[in-house]
Coordinates of C-alpha atoms in Angstrom, one line a residue:
Chain A
M835 CA -13.7 -27.5 -71.7
K836 CA -11.5 -29.0 -69.2
Q837 CA -12.2 -26.6 -66.5
G838 CA -15.8 -26.6 -65.2
P839 CA -17.4 -23.2 -64.6
M840 CA -16.3 -21.6 -61.5
P841 CA -18.9 -20.6 -58.9
L842 CA -20.0 -17.2 -59.9
W843 CA -19.7 -15.5 -56.6
G844 CA -16.2 -16.9 -56.1
S845 CA -14.8 -15.6 -59.3
R846 CA -16.4 -12.3 -59.0
F847 CA -15.3 -11.9 -55.4
R848 CA -11.8 -12.9 -56.4
R849 CA -11.7 -10.5 -59.2
W850 CA -13.0 -7.8 -56.9
I851 CA -10.3 -8.6 -54.3
G852 CA -7.7 -8.7 -57.0
E853 CA -8.7 -5.3 -58.3
R854 CA -8.7 -3.8 -54.9
M855 CA -5.3 -5.3 -54.1
Q856 CA -3.9 -4.0 -57.3
A857 CA -5.3 -0.6 -56.6
L858 CA -3.8 -0.6 -53.2
G859 CA -0.4 -1.8 -54.6
R860 CA 2.2 -2.4 -52.0
Q861 CA -0.1 -1.1 -49.2
R862 CA -1.9 -4.4 -49.2
W863 CA 0.7 -5.9 -46.9
L864 CA -0.2 -3.3 -44.4
L865 CA -3.8 -4.5 -44.5
V866 CA -2.9 -8.1 -44.2
A867 CA -0.6 -7.3 -41.4
L868 CA -3.2 -5.3 -39.6
G869 CA -5.6 -8.2 -40.0
L870 CA -3.1 -10.6 -38.6
V871 CA -2.3 -8.3 -35.7
A872 CA -6.0 -8.1 -34.9
L873 CA -6.3 -11.9 -35.0
L874 CA -3.3 -12.4 -32.9
G875 CA -4.5 -9.8 -30.5
L876 CA -7.8 -11.6 -30.2
V877 CA -6.1 -15.0 -29.6
V878 CA -3.7 -13.5 -27.0
Y879 CA -6.7 -11.8 -25.3
L880 CA -8.7 -15.0 -25.2
V881 CA -5.8 -17.1 -24.0
A882 CA -4.6 -14.7 -21.4
F883 CA -7.8 -13.2 -20.0
F884 CA -10.9 -15.2 -20.9
P885 CA -10.6 -18.1 -18.4
Q886 CA -9.7 -15.7 -15.6
R887 CA -12.6 -13.4 -16.3
A888 CA -14.9 -16.4 -16.3
S889 CA -13.8 -17.9 -13.0
N890 CA -12.5 -14.8 -11.2
P891 CA -10.1 -16.9 -9.1
R892 CA -9.1 -14.9 -6.1
V893 CA -9.1 -16.3 -2.6
T894 CA -12.2 -18.3 -3.2
T895 CA -11.7 -21.4 -1.2
S896 CA -11.9 -22.6 2.4
V897 CA -13.5 -20.1 4.6
F898 CA -12.1 -20.6 8.1
Q899 CA -14.8 -20.9 10.7
A900 CA -14.5 -18.0 13.1
A901 CA -17.4 -16.2 14.8
L902 CA -17.4 -12.4 14.8
M903 CA -17.9 -11.5 18.5
E904 CA -17.3 -7.8 18.5
H905 CA -16.6 -4.9 16.2
L906 CA -15.5 -1.5 17.4
Q907 CA -15.3 0.9 14.4
A908 CA -14.4 3.5 17.1
P909 CA -14.0 3.1 20.8
Q910 CA -17.2 3.4 22.8
P911 CA -17.7 6.8 24.5
L912 CA -17.1 6.7 28.3
D913 CA -20.0 8.1 30.3
G914 CA -19.8 11.9 30.5
Q915 CA -16.6 12.1 28.3
P916 CA -16.5 13.5 24.8
P917 CA -16.4 10.9 22.1
I918 CA -13.0 9.8 21.1
T919 CA -11.8 8.1 18.0
W920 CA -8.7 6.5 16.7
N921 CA -6.9 7.2 13.4
Q922 CA -5.4 4.3 11.4
P923 CA -4.6 2.1 14.4
A924 CA -1.9 -0.5 13.6
G925 CA -1.9 -3.0 16.5
M926 CA -3.2 -4.1 19.8
A927 CA -1.7 -5.8 22.9
V928 CA -3.3 -7.5 25.9
L929 CA -1.8 -7.0 29.3
H930 CA -3.4 -8.3 32.5
G931 CA -6.6 -8.9 30.5
T932 CA -6.8 -5.3 29.3
R933 CA -6.6 -4.3 25.7
F934 CA -4.2 -1.5 24.6
V935 CA -4.8 -0.2 21.1
L936 CA -2.0 1.5 19.3
D937 CA -3.6 4.7 17.8
T938 CA -0.9 5.3 15.2
G939 CA -2.4 8.3 13.5
N940 CA -2.9 10.1 16.8
D941 CA 0.5 9.0 18.2
R942 CA -1.0 7.5 21.4
I943 CA -2.1 4.3 23.0
L944 CA -5.7 3.8 24.1
E945 CA -6.5 1.5 27.0
L946 CA -9.9 0.0 26.6
D947 CA -12.2 -1.4 29.2
D948 CA -14.2 -4.6 28.7
A949 CA -17.0 -2.7 27.0
G950 CA -14.6 -1.2 24.6
A951 CA -14.6 2.3 26.0
V952 CA -11.4 4.3 26.5
R953 CA -10.3 4.0 30.1
A954 CA -7.0 5.8 29.7
I955 CA -5.0 7.6 27.1
I956 CA -1.2 7.0 27.1
D957 CA 0.7 9.8 25.4
R958 CA 3.2 12.4 26.4
T959 CA 0.9 14.0 29.0
I960 CA 1.6 10.9 31.2
D961 CA 5.3 10.8 30.6
E962 CA 6.9 13.3 28.3
R963 CA 9.2 10.5 27.0
V964 CA 6.1 8.8 25.4
A965 CA 6.9 10.9 22.4
L966 CA 5.2 8.6 19.8
Q967 CA 5.8 9.2 16.1
G968 CA 3.9 7.0 13.9
P969 CA 4.3 3.9 16.1
M970 CA 3.6 0.7 14.1
A971 CA 3.7 -2.2 16.6
I972 CA 2.9 -3.1 20.2
A973 CA 3.5 -6.2 22.2
S974 CA 3.6 -7.2 25.9
D975 CA 5.5 -9.7 27.9
G976 CA 2.9 -10.1 30.7
E977 CA 4.5 -7.2 32.7
Y978 CA 5.2 -4.3 30.4
L979 CA 4.1 -2.9 27.1
Y980 CA 6.6 -2.8 24.2
V981 CA 6.1 -0.2 21.5
A982 CA 7.9 0.1 18.2
N983 CA 8.1 3.9 18.0
S984 CA 8.9 3.8 14.3
G985 CA 9.4 7.5 13.5
A986 CA 11.7 8.0 16.5
H987 CA 13.7 4.8 15.8
Q988 CA 13.3 3.5 19.3
I989 CA 11.5 0.8 21.3
L990 CA 9.6 2.1 24.3
V991 CA 9.0 -0.2 27.3
L992 CA 6.1 1.1 29.3
T993 CA 4.2 0.1 32.4
P994 CA 0.4 -0.4 31.9
A995 CA -0.1 3.0 33.3
G996 CA 2.1 4.5 30.6
Q997 CA 5.3 5.3 32.6
V998 CA 8.5 4.8 30.6
V999 CA 10.5 1.9 32.0
K1000 CA 13.1 2.0 29.3
A1001 CA 13.6 3.8 25.9
I1002 CA 15.8 1.7 23.7
D1003 CA 17.5 3.8 21.1
L1004 CA 18.1 1.5 18.1
A1005 CA 21.5 3.0 17.4
N1006 CA 22.8 0.6 14.8
P1007 CA 26.3 1.2 13.5
E1008 CA 25.9 -1.6 11.0
A1009 CA 22.9 0.0 9.2
P1010 CA 23.7 0.6 5.6
D1011 CA 24.5 4.2 4.8
G1012 CA 23.9 4.9 8.5
V1013 CA 20.1 4.8 8.0
P1014 CA 18.6 4.5 11.4
P1015 CA 16.4 1.5 11.9
R1016 CA 12.6 1.9 11.4
P1017 CA 11.0 -0.7 13.6
I1018 CA 7.6 -1.9 12.3
G1019 CA 7.3 -5.3 13.9
L1020 CA 8.0 -6.5 17.4
A1021 CA 7.9 -9.6 19.6
V1022 CA 9.3 -10.4 23.0
A1023 CA 10.8 -13.9 23.5
A1024 CA 10.4 -16.0 26.6
N1025 CA 13.9 -15.1 27.8
G1026 CA 13.2 -11.4 27.5
D1027 CA 15.0 -10.8 24.2
I1028 CA 13.2 -8.2 22.0
L1029 CA 12.9 -9.1 18.3
V1030 CA 12.4 -6.1 16.0
S1031 CA 11.7 -5.9 12.3
D1032 CA 13.7 -3.1 10.8
A1033 CA 12.1 -1.9 7.5
A1034 CA 15.1 0.4 6.8
S1035 CA 17.8 -2.3 6.7
H1036 CA 15.5 -5.3 5.9
R1037 CA 16.7 -7.2 8.9
V1038 CA 15.3 -8.7 12.1
L1039 CA 17.3 -7.3 15.0
R1040 CA 17.5 -9.0 18.4
Y1041 CA 18.1 -6.9 21.5
D1042 CA 18.6 -8.2 25.0
P1043 CA 16.3 -6.8 27.7
D1044 CA 18.8 -4.0 28.4
G1045 CA 18.7 -2.9 24.8
R1046 CA 22.0 -4.3 23.6
L1047 CA 22.0 -5.5 20.0
L1048 CA 22.7 -9.2 20.0
Q1049 CA 22.0 -10.3 16.5
A1050 CA 21.0 -9.0 13.1
I1051 CA 19.3 -11.5 10.8
G1052 CA 19.2 -10.6 7.1
A1053 CA 21.4 -9.1 4.5
G1054 CA 21.1 -5.3 5.2
K1055 CA 19.4 -4.8 1.8
R1056 CA 16.4 -6.2 0.0
E1057 CA 17.0 -9.9 -0.2
S1058 CA 15.0 -13.1 -0.7
G1059 CA 15.4 -16.9 -0.1
T1060 CA 17.5 -17.8 2.9
K1061 CA 19.6 -14.7 2.6
G1062 CA 17.2 -12.2 4.0
F1063 CA 14.0 -10.1 3.8
N1064 CA 12.4 -7.5 1.7
T1065 CA 10.7 -5.3 4.3
P1066 CA 10.2 -7.6 7.4
G1067 CA 6.9 -6.8 9.1
G1068 CA 5.0 -8.6 11.9
I1069 CA 6.8 -11.1 14.2
A1070 CA 5.3 -13.8 16.4
I1071 CA 6.9 -16.5 18.5
D1072 CA 5.3 -20.0 19.0
A1073 CA 5.3 -22.1 22.1
A1074 CA 8.6 -23.8 21.1
G1075 CA 10.3 -20.4 20.7
N1076 CA 10.4 -20.5 16.9
I1077 CA 10.1 -17.1 15.3
Y1078 CA 7.7 -16.3 12.5
V1079 CA 8.5 -13.2 10.4
V1080 CA 6.2 -11.7 7.8
D1081 CA 8.4 -10.9 4.8
I1082 CA 6.1 -8.2 3.3
L1083 CA 7.4 -7.6 -0.2
N1084 CA 8.5 -11.2 -0.8
G1085 CA 5.0 -12.2 0.1
R1086 CA 5.9 -15.0 2.5
V1087 CA 6.2 -16.0 6.2
V1088 CA 9.7 -17.0 7.2
Q1089 CA 10.2 -19.5 10.1
L1090 CA 13.3 -19.0 12.2
S1091 CA 14.7 -21.2 14.9
P1092 CA 14.8 -19.7 18.5
D1093 CA 18.4 -18.7 17.8
G1094 CA 17.5 -17.1 14.4
A1095 CA 18.5 -19.8 11.9
F1096 CA 16.4 -20.1 8.8
L1097 CA 14.0 -23.1 9.2
G1098 CA 11.5 -22.7 6.4
Q1099 CA 9.0 -20.5 4.7
F1100 CA 5.5 -20.6 3.3
G1101 CA 3.5 -18.5 0.9
E1102 CA 4.5 -16.5 -2.2
L1103 CA 3.3 -13.3 -3.9
G1104 CA -0.1 -13.9 -5.4
D1105 CA -3.8 -13.4 -4.8
T1106 CA -5.2 -16.9 -4.4
A1107 CA -5.7 -19.1 -1.4
G1108 CA -2.5 -19.5 0.6
T1109 CA -0.6 -16.8 -1.2
F1110 CA 0.0 -13.3 -0.1
S1111 CA -0.6 -9.9 -1.7
R1112 CA 0.6 -7.7 1.1
P1113 CA 1.0 -9.6 4.3
K1114 CA 1.3 -7.5 7.4
E1115 CA 1.2 -9.2 10.7
V1116 CA 1.3 -12.7 12.2
A1117 CA -0.1 -14.3 15.3
I1118 CA 0.0 -17.9 16.6
D1119 CA -2.6 -19.6 18.9
A1120 CA -2.1 -22.2 21.5
T1121 CA -2.6 -25.0 19.0
G1122 CA 0.1 -23.7 16.7
K1123 CA -2.2 -22.3 14.1
V1124 CA -0.6 -19.3 12.3
Y1125 CA -2.8 -16.3 11.4
V1126 CA -1.5 -13.8 8.8
S1127 CA -3.3 -10.5 8.0
D1128 CA -3.1 -9.3 4.4
G1129 CA -3.8 -5.6 3.7
L1130 CA -4.5 -6.1 0.0
L1131 CA -6.5 -9.3 0.1
A1132 CA -8.5 -7.8 2.9
A1133 CA -8.4 -11.1 4.7
V1134 CA -6.7 -13.0 7.5
Q1135 CA -5.4 -16.4 6.3
V1136 CA -4.9 -19.3 8.6
F1137 CA -2.2 -21.9 8.4
G1138 CA -1.2 -25.0 10.3
P1139 CA 2.1 -25.3 12.2
Q1140 CA 3.8 -26.6 9.1
G1141 CA 2.4 -23.9 6.9
E1142 CA -0.4 -25.9 5.4
Y1143 CA -3.3 -23.6 4.3
L1144 CA -6.4 -24.0 6.4
G1145 CA -8.6 -21.2 5.2
F1146 CA -9.3 -17.5 5.7
I1147 CA -11.3 -15.2 7.9
G1148 CA -13.1 -12.0 7.0
R1149 CA -16.2 -12.4 4.8
E1150 CA -19.4 -10.7 5.6
E1151 CA -21.2 -14.0 5.3
P1152 CA -18.8 -16.2 7.2
G1153 CA -19.6 -19.2 5.1
D1154 CA -19.5 -17.5 1.7
S1155 CA -16.1 -16.7 0.3
D1156 CA -17.6 -14.5 -2.4
S1157 CA -19.4 -12.2 -0.1
G1158 CA -17.8 -8.8 0.6
S1159 CA -14.9 -8.3 3.0
L1160 CA -15.5 -7.3 6.6
F1161 CA -12.1 -5.6 6.4
R1162 CA -10.5 -2.8 4.5
A1163 CA -6.9 -2.9 5.6
P1164 CA -6.4 -5.6 8.2
A1165 CA -3.1 -5.1 10.0
G1166 CA -2.4 -5.9 13.7
L1167 CA -3.2 -9.3 15.1
K1168 CA -3.4 -10.7 18.6
V1169 CA -4.5 -14.0 19.9
A1170 CA -5.7 -14.1 23.5
G1171 CA -7.2 -17.5 24.5
D1172 CA -9.7 -18.5 21.9
T1173 CA -10.1 -14.9 20.7
L1174 CA -8.4 -13.5 17.6
Y1175 CA -8.2 -9.7 17.5
V1176 CA -7.8 -8.0 14.2
V1177 CA -7.0 -4.3 14.0
D1178 CA -8.1 -2.8 10.7
R1179 CA -6.4 0.5 9.8
F1180 CA -9.8 2.0 8.8
L1181 CA -12.4 -0.1 10.4
G1182 CA -11.0 -0.5 13.9
L1183 CA -11.1 -3.5 16.2
F1184 CA -12.6 -6.9 15.4
A1185 CA -12.8 -9.9 17.8
F1186 CA -13.3 -13.4 16.5
Q1187 CA -13.8 -16.6 18.4
V1188 CA -11.5 -19.2 16.8
L1189 CA -12.2 -22.7 18.1
P1190 CA -9.3 -25.0 18.4
Chain B
M802 CA 5.9 -19.1 -48.1
R803 CA 7.6 -15.9 -49.3
R804 CA 4.2 -14.2 -49.3
I805 CA 3.5 -15.2 -45.7
V806 CA 6.8 -14.1 -44.3
P807 CA 6.6 -10.3 -44.8
P808 CA 3.1 -9.8 -43.2
L809 CA 4.1 -12.1 -40.4
A810 CA 7.3 -10.2 -39.8
V811 CA 5.3 -6.9 -39.8
A812 CA 2.8 -8.4 -37.4
V813 CA 5.5 -9.7 -35.0
A814 CA 7.4 -6.4 -35.2
M815 CA 4.2 -4.5 -34.4
L816 CA 3.4 -6.8 -31.5
L817 CA 6.9 -6.4 -30.2
A818 CA 6.7 -2.7 -30.5
L819 CA 3.4 -2.7 -28.6
G820 CA 4.8 -5.0 -25.9
A821 CA 7.9 -2.8 -25.6
Y822 CA 5.8 0.3 -25.3
G823 CA 3.5 -1.3 -22.7
A824 CA 6.1 -3.2 -20.7
F825 CA 9.6 -2.0 -21.2
G826 CA 8.5 1.6 -21.5
Q827 CA 7.1 1.4 -18.0
Q828 CA 9.9 -0.8 -16.9
G829 CA 12.4 1.8 -17.9
H830 CA 10.7 4.3 -15.6
V831 CA 10.1 2.1 -12.6
I832 CA 13.6 0.5 -12.5
G833 CA 15.8 2.6 -10.3
S834 CA 12.9 4.7 -9.0
K835 CA 11.5 4.8 -5.5
H836 CA 9.0 2.3 -6.7
D837 CA 11.7 -0.2 -7.6
L838 CA 11.4 -2.5 -4.6
A839 CA 12.7 -5.7 -6.2
S840 CA 14.6 -8.4 -4.4
P841 CA 16.5 -11.2 -6.1
G842 CA 13.8 -13.4 -7.8
V843 CA 11.0 -10.9 -7.2
A844 CA 10.8 -8.4 -10.0
A845 CA 9.9 -4.7 -9.4
C846 CA 6.6 -5.1 -11.2
E847 CA 5.5 -8.0 -9.1
Q848 CA 5.0 -5.8 -6.0
C849 CA 2.0 -4.1 -7.7
H850 CA 1.1 -6.4 -10.5
I851 CA 0.5 -9.4 -8.2
P852 CA 1.3 -12.6 -10.0
H853 CA -0.7 -15.9 -10.2
D854 CA -4.3 -15.8 -11.1
A855 CA -4.4 -12.1 -10.6
Y856 CA -7.6 -10.7 -12.0
G857 CA -8.6 -7.3 -13.3
D858 CA -7.4 -5.2 -16.1
Y859 CA -3.9 -4.5 -14.9
L860 CA -3.1 -7.7 -13.0
W861 CA -2.9 -6.1 -9.7
A862 CA -4.8 -7.2 -6.6
R863 CA -7.8 -5.3 -5.5
G864 CA -9.6 -5.9 -2.3
P865 CA -13.0 -7.6 -2.5
N866 CA -14.7 -4.4 -1.5
P867 CA -17.8 -3.6 -3.5
A868 CA -17.8 -0.7 -5.9
G869 CA -19.3 2.5 -4.6
E870 CA -17.3 2.3 -1.4
T871 CA -14.7 4.8 -0.7
Y872 CA -11.8 2.3 -0.5
V873 CA -11.7 0.9 -4.0
G874 CA -9.6 1.1 -7.1
V875 CA -5.9 1.9 -6.7
R876 CA -6.2 3.1 -3.1
P877 CA -5.9 -0.3 -1.4
L878 CA -2.8 -0.9 -3.6
C879 CA -1.2 2.5 -2.7
Y880 CA -2.1 2.1 1.0
S881 CA -0.8 -1.4 1.1
C882 CA 2.7 0.2 1.2
H883 CA 2.0 3.8 2.2
D884 CA 0.6 2.8 5.5
G885 CA 3.7 3.2 7.6
T886 CA 5.1 -0.3 6.9
V887 CA 6.9 -0.4 3.6
T888 CA 7.2 3.4 3.7
E889 CA 6.2 6.0 6.3
E890 CA 5.8 8.6 3.5
G891 CA 2.4 9.6 2.4
R892 CA 0.2 8.0 5.0
Y893 CA -1.4 11.4 5.3
A894 CA -2.9 10.9 1.8
F895 CA -5.3 8.5 3.5
D896 CA -5.9 10.4 6.7
E897 CA -9.7 10.9 6.8
T898 CA -9.3 13.7 9.3
L899 CA -7.4 15.9 6.8
S900 CA -8.9 17.6 3.9
Q901 CA -7.9 16.1 0.6
H902 CA -8.2 17.1 -3.0
P903 CA -11.6 15.7 -4.3
T904 CA -11.4 12.4 -6.1
V905 CA -13.8 9.7 -7.3
P906 CA -12.5 6.5 -5.7
G907 CA -12.3 3.6 -8.1
E908 CA -12.9 5.6 -11.2
P909 CA -9.9 5.7 -13.7
S910 CA -8.3 9.1 -14.0
K911 CA -10.4 10.5 -11.3
D912 CA -8.7 8.7 -8.4
C913 CA -5.2 9.1 -7.2
D914 CA -4.2 8.7 -10.8
M915 CA -5.6 12.1 -11.7
C916 CA -2.3 13.4 -10.4
H917 CA 0.0 10.4 -10.0
N918 CA 1.3 7.6 -12.1
A919 CA 3.2 5.0 -10.1
H920 CA 5.6 4.4 -13.0
T921 CA 6.8 7.9 -13.7
P922 CA 9.3 9.4 -11.2
E923 CA 10.6 12.1 -13.6
Y924 CA 8.6 15.0 -12.1
G925 CA 9.1 14.0 -8.5
N926 CA 6.4 12.5 -6.3
F927 CA 5.3 10.3 -9.2
L928 CA 3.3 13.2 -10.5
L929 CA 1.8 13.2 -14.0
F930 CA 3.2 16.6 -14.9
P931 CA 6.1 18.8 -13.8
S932 CA 5.5 20.3 -10.4
G933 CA 3.1 23.0 -9.6
A934 CA 1.0 25.0 -12.0
N935 CA 1.2 22.7 -15.0
L936 CA -0.3 19.7 -13.2
C937 CA -3.1 21.6 -11.6
R938 CA -3.9 23.7 -14.7
S939 CA -4.3 20.6 -16.8
C940 CA -7.8 20.5 -15.2
H941 CA -8.3 23.9 -13.6
G942 CA -7.7 25.9 -16.7
K943 CA -5.3 28.8 -17.1
A944 CA -5.0 31.4 -14.4
G945 CA -7.2 34.3 -15.3
P946 CA -6.1 37.9 -15.3
T947 CA -7.7 38.4 -11.9
D948 CA -6.1 35.4 -10.4
H949 CA -3.0 35.6 -8.3
P950 CA 0.0 35.5 -10.7
V951 CA 1.7 32.1 -11.0
D952 CA 4.8 31.1 -12.9
V953 CA 6.3 34.5 -11.9
D954 CA 9.6 34.6 -10.3
A955 CA 9.1 34.5 -6.5
A956 CA 11.2 37.6 -5.8
V957 CA 10.1 37.8 -2.2
A958 CA 11.5 35.2 0.1
P959 CA 8.9 33.6 2.3
L960 CA 8.9 34.4 6.0
D961 CA 9.7 30.9 7.0
S962 CA 9.5 31.9 10.7
Q963 CA 5.7 32.2 10.2
W964 CA 5.4 28.9 8.4
N965 CA 4.1 26.1 10.5
P966 CA 4.6 23.0 8.5
S967 CA 2.5 20.9 10.9
T968 CA -0.6 22.8 9.9
G969 CA -1.7 22.1 6.4
D970 CA 1.4 21.2 4.6
L971 CA 2.2 17.7 5.7
S972 CA 4.6 16.4 3.1
G973 CA 7.0 19.1 4.2
T974 CA 6.4 20.5 0.8
R975 CA 8.2 23.7 0.4
L976 CA 6.2 26.8 0.1
W977 CA 7.4 27.1 -3.4
D978 CA 7.5 24.0 -5.4
A979 CA 6.5 20.4 -5.2
A980 CA 9.8 19.3 -6.5
G981 CA 11.4 20.8 -3.4
A982 CA 13.2 23.8 -4.9
G983 CA 13.7 26.6 -2.4
P984 CA 13.0 30.3 -2.5
G985 CA 13.9 32.1 -5.6
N986 CA 11.8 29.7 -7.6
Q987 CA 8.4 30.5 -9.1
V988 CA 5.1 30.9 -7.5
K989 CA 3.0 27.8 -8.2
C990 CA -0.4 26.6 -7.2
L991 CA 1.2 24.6 -4.5
S992 CA 2.7 27.7 -3.0
C993 CA -0.8 28.3 -1.6
H994 CA -2.6 25.0 -2.0
S995 CA -1.7 21.4 -1.0
A996 CA -3.2 18.4 -2.6
H997 CA -3.2 16.5 0.6
G998 CA -3.9 17.8 4.0
G999 CA -4.9 21.4 3.4
L1000 CA -6.6 23.2 6.1
E1001 CA -10.2 22.1 6.7
G1002 CA -12.8 24.1 4.7
S1003 CA -10.2 26.4 3.2
D1004 CA -10.0 25.2 -0.4
L1005 CA -7.0 23.2 0.4
S1006 CA -4.9 26.2 1.3
T1007 CA -1.8 25.4 3.3
M1008 CA -2.2 28.3 5.7
P1009 CA -5.3 30.2 6.9
Y1010 CA -6.4 32.7 4.3
R1011 CA -8.6 34.5 6.7
D1012 CA -7.6 35.2 10.3
P1013 CA -10.7 35.8 12.4
T1014 CA -8.8 37.9 14.9
S1015 CA -7.1 40.3 12.5
T1016 CA -7.3 41.8 9.0
I1017 CA -4.0 40.3 8.0
S1018 CA -4.1 37.1 5.9
P1019 CA -1.5 34.7 7.3
L1020 CA -1.3 33.0 3.8
C1021 CA -0.6 36.3 1.9
Q1022 CA 1.6 37.7 4.6
N1023 CA 3.9 34.9 4.1
C1024 CA 5.2 36.5 0.9
H1025 CA 3.8 40.0 1.3
P1026 CA 4.9 41.1 4.7

């Protein structure tokens, strides 16, 4: 015999397979195909998901050293007064050393004393023109409070006591389809110009102190790159007058020159160190460090003046990036001296000491 | 080779079909909807399916909050836009001072996704079903014979003058229909209930059912003057 005996199990097995295949007739291709699909599926699964599941790479690096000094989940009750609470506060300003929290859900501003108790409530009972409707941002220029009264399409300029100095109606004939501006971010420049993020037209609008529209930066629709923004949010101005704008849905921070020209950007959509999932607000300290709150990463990321990533703030164990978040939905930011205030929409006011 | 090609072709075709169902199917719904927030270079999907090292089943970012908390699952994603920034619509869905339809935060199909699918604008409000009774009855069963009739023509026009939209009904949802149709439409669950922001302790009704100072029910009186 030329051919040696085949291994018994092999020939039997093959015959068995052959018979089954014949029995199945043309349907066997379906089986083969299903097998292949399953195999391919497994390969795709392993390639696409396995390494990520193993390493779980979210923001896991560089905790930024910041000591939690104070946390007010709700304001402290004032002696003899009924307890008071805020509802989804969005921001905070400091004026003459006093903290003013924007109580967005209750359409009012709460003035806090040093102990964190409500000293005064600014709403329409003080001045009926303080008709707040879902206000989203607050700032100060050292003399007045500026409030982005988002639902009413206006900027209110208030004294610390809550009297209306000026109500700037953001009438904007250039708005596409005549949609009135919806201001959600705000900063006051050294020369008194008011910079406003308009979520309705995706532009940053510059008004002079009298409320005249001087400049509109952006395309008037959702844009990216150097052309414009996709929902501009928080605004901050550094010591040199450069303007930092959070471009929420493009996941970046855009740097503009004092006259509004595009200088640069940092960040991109993502959920790792130095990228943004849903950036909200920005603040800059005396040394030029840039703080950016992110509502979806539940963290505040810190960058150097050139946009270099320095780390992030907001873990329960300040040194352990994998411990749970202190925040739920961090939004408003404010730097005062070496203190960074973070306003969380659900968890209230945090104060961190950030050392230069 | 000839024997390899057909099964491969079938496999590739099946994969493509699966892919198309998973991706393009959703894409077809999202594009042009109110959840299409793309800008040049940033696709509509990227706003929710956060790119780069995203982790989790659906590639969208979740906060690092531990399970068991109330702010987990899809909520942080929804709130990341529905907080007054990207849109001022729907912040009330997160207002802890209002009564909300019960949900189990973080648990699939028991969270916001028991009524909403962020990809399907067809029924209005990104709801899973056509407005009103169908959605609610997918869980609450058919209205029994002793229940108030639903899906009947609402022959009586509501006394709008008695309707205070700032109590209970926050979305400005019309008395009649979540899709916004006016009087003349049918009575639906949402004629009397609201998923978000019903009156406290009143089974989510949009107007007081009982009035402590009178025998008239403000809710019923709306349509039965």
